[in-house]
Amino acid sequence: MAAAPRERSGRTTPPRPEGTTAVRRPTLGGPARGDVRLDIQVLRALAVGLVLLYHLWPDRLPGGFVGVDVFFVISGLLITSHLLRSAVSPGGVRLGRFWANRARRLLPLASVVLLATAAGTFAFLPESAWRPTLRNLMASALYVENWSLAASSVDYLARDQAPLATQHFWSLSVEEQFYLAWPVIVVLAAGWAVRRARGRHLSRAVVVRRGVMAVMVAIFALSLACSVWLTATDPGTAYFATTTRAWEFAAGGLLAMLPTAQPAAGRPVAVRTAGAVAGLAAIVASALVLSDATPFPGTAALLPVLGTAVFLWAGRVPGASRPAVAAALRPVRYLGDISYGVYLWHWPLVVIVPAALGGPLGTAAKVGVLAVTVMLAAASKVLVEDPFRYRPFWLAPVRRGFYPAAAGIAAVVLVCVTGLGALDRAAARAADLAAARPDQTLSTPTDPDAPLAPTLADRPFDNAGMYDCFDLEHLRARSCTYGPADAAVSVAITGDSHAAHLLPPLISLAERRGWRLTTYVGISCDAGLAPACADGPETFDTIVGADHDVVLFSAFRGSGSDYDDVRTYVTALHDAGVRLLPVADVPMNPPTTYACIDDSGGDAGEAARCTTPRDEALERVPDRVTRIADELGTGYLDLTDAFCDGERCRAVSGNTIVYQDSPSSHLTATFGRELVPLLEAGIDEALGTAAVTRG
């Protein structure tokens, strides 16, 4: 994943620092009030440096995403230490005050960044990015972005979607969920331990510590097991899920309760120095050795997590040779001090600046992004973070600490709801105007004064009916039937998503003609007998045994399925006596043409000029369907004339946008319905003969 957060099945995943700069209250065995733990400062600066380099120069630091693991461990240590001190005190853990403090610390700046991201999105990103960005801005404001990305990470339909400017909020969402749940867990564990210890002569501190440790050991073990299992079975979800990350916080929490968390003076300096060096080396090694190809988190996350824990265990090693000596350098300490702001600001810049500049970031632009990131973080600390964090007005009463966070969340949600509503109204207006025009056909000229349909914002989602009955996760075969069971004509279609995008016109046609239409489509089902097509052999037997009058087959010319597997499937259907109607794949829609539509700003006249040379659209990636049909002598239905003339292929037909995405080149449902006459003629001819060729 170049210059983007770590991807899993099309989705992305950058780390996020916890962001506090000093231990204002001591951790167990830590520095006195007002001191700064230099080892933690080093880790903060290191982690935020890793993530910055990874996002700007991913090839140089392929495992820089491990910064998230470093900060999760730090958060577990600091928060558990604070909660344990409160739990053993007479007043116990004050949940309201704890949550108010975290809200004041983190949420106001997060809301400012989200609002700025919304403004940058509308100003510079293409309209097709607006709807998903607004949805994820809302998820980020409500701190469920990690679950939103977990859902979309396995979304077959989102694989062509550009990185979102909000994706880095996934780890902030995980941390906020941690901050909500962890104090409750500590309170419940402490209460459980105290009740069990009644009548025994043990101090409250010992009882609470033992009870909390037992619960955290259980969380560590269960979460780590879940992480290992889910990383192997569902890696996209595993990367983002709170359940697969909880063990990293628990590792920091356990560190806070170990005897070695007490003052380090009793441990030999040589041992502590060796531990600090080993821990630092493990973190750096993980950033250099791990990559996007590494199943993560799973067992691979043990390297940065244990490295961080060992480094923190070593504590503040004295002497000029200590690894934490870098913290004596003012730039390092300052980077740790503003790390939260650096993290929040850098990723929206990485996503939005290339769109503003009109091209990928070069070295100079990347250095500029770094400089602007630091400046914004520095200003944010003075203007936003510190005022809400330290001014007495926000400290008492406790409820006042929630006001800035609530106002920020409300503002972001309001912007998103308003923006999404405006996009919905624009889409409805375009649909109404299109319906009011005379029926558009493939030969209808573009009306420059009429809107495009679908709108730019909605074209990635204009897939009505295509995936209602489609195996999106390689889990199980799905089949749907449209039309009466006793229809005189039974038509079926099989293949991958480029068969599925023919469903809107086929459903319309079947309803009009009274046909029965049955679908057998799914991921990798252009190779219907291969293991990647879920239940493929059973589906094959169903198709053969159903005695359909004609079975359409289509497949993406850029499919990742092996050609021999595709040919084997089609040949098996042919040899089983199935009357096949292969449908040639549509022309490719390259990213340049897709971007051209965005650059039109919705102007139909400008968009109509967005075309692709015919040889690039048809010959750069040769069509598999026509090749197989020629080898078998079945003939095929060729729809190319609906897209191309002798020299160029269109991305806009009349006022209709042809493609949803690029490079996957799925048709919009709106344009697909214009293919009804061609599909109808081809099927009618196939019903009367064993083979048909068009185009």
XYZ file of C-alpha atoms in Angstrom, residues 35 75 110 160 214 255 356 361 434 491 514 609:
12
model
C 8.227 14.779 36.014
C -1.903 3.612 26.990
C -10.233 15.426 17.098
C -11.512 0.393 -5.905
C -6.380 -12.007 37.187
C 3.314 -4.231 33.160
C -5.158 19.814 -4.412
C 3.282 13.691 -3.835
C -33.797 12.152 -16.180
C -33.105 -17.745 -18.446
C -42.671 -12.719 -18.228
C -15.416 14.411 -23.678
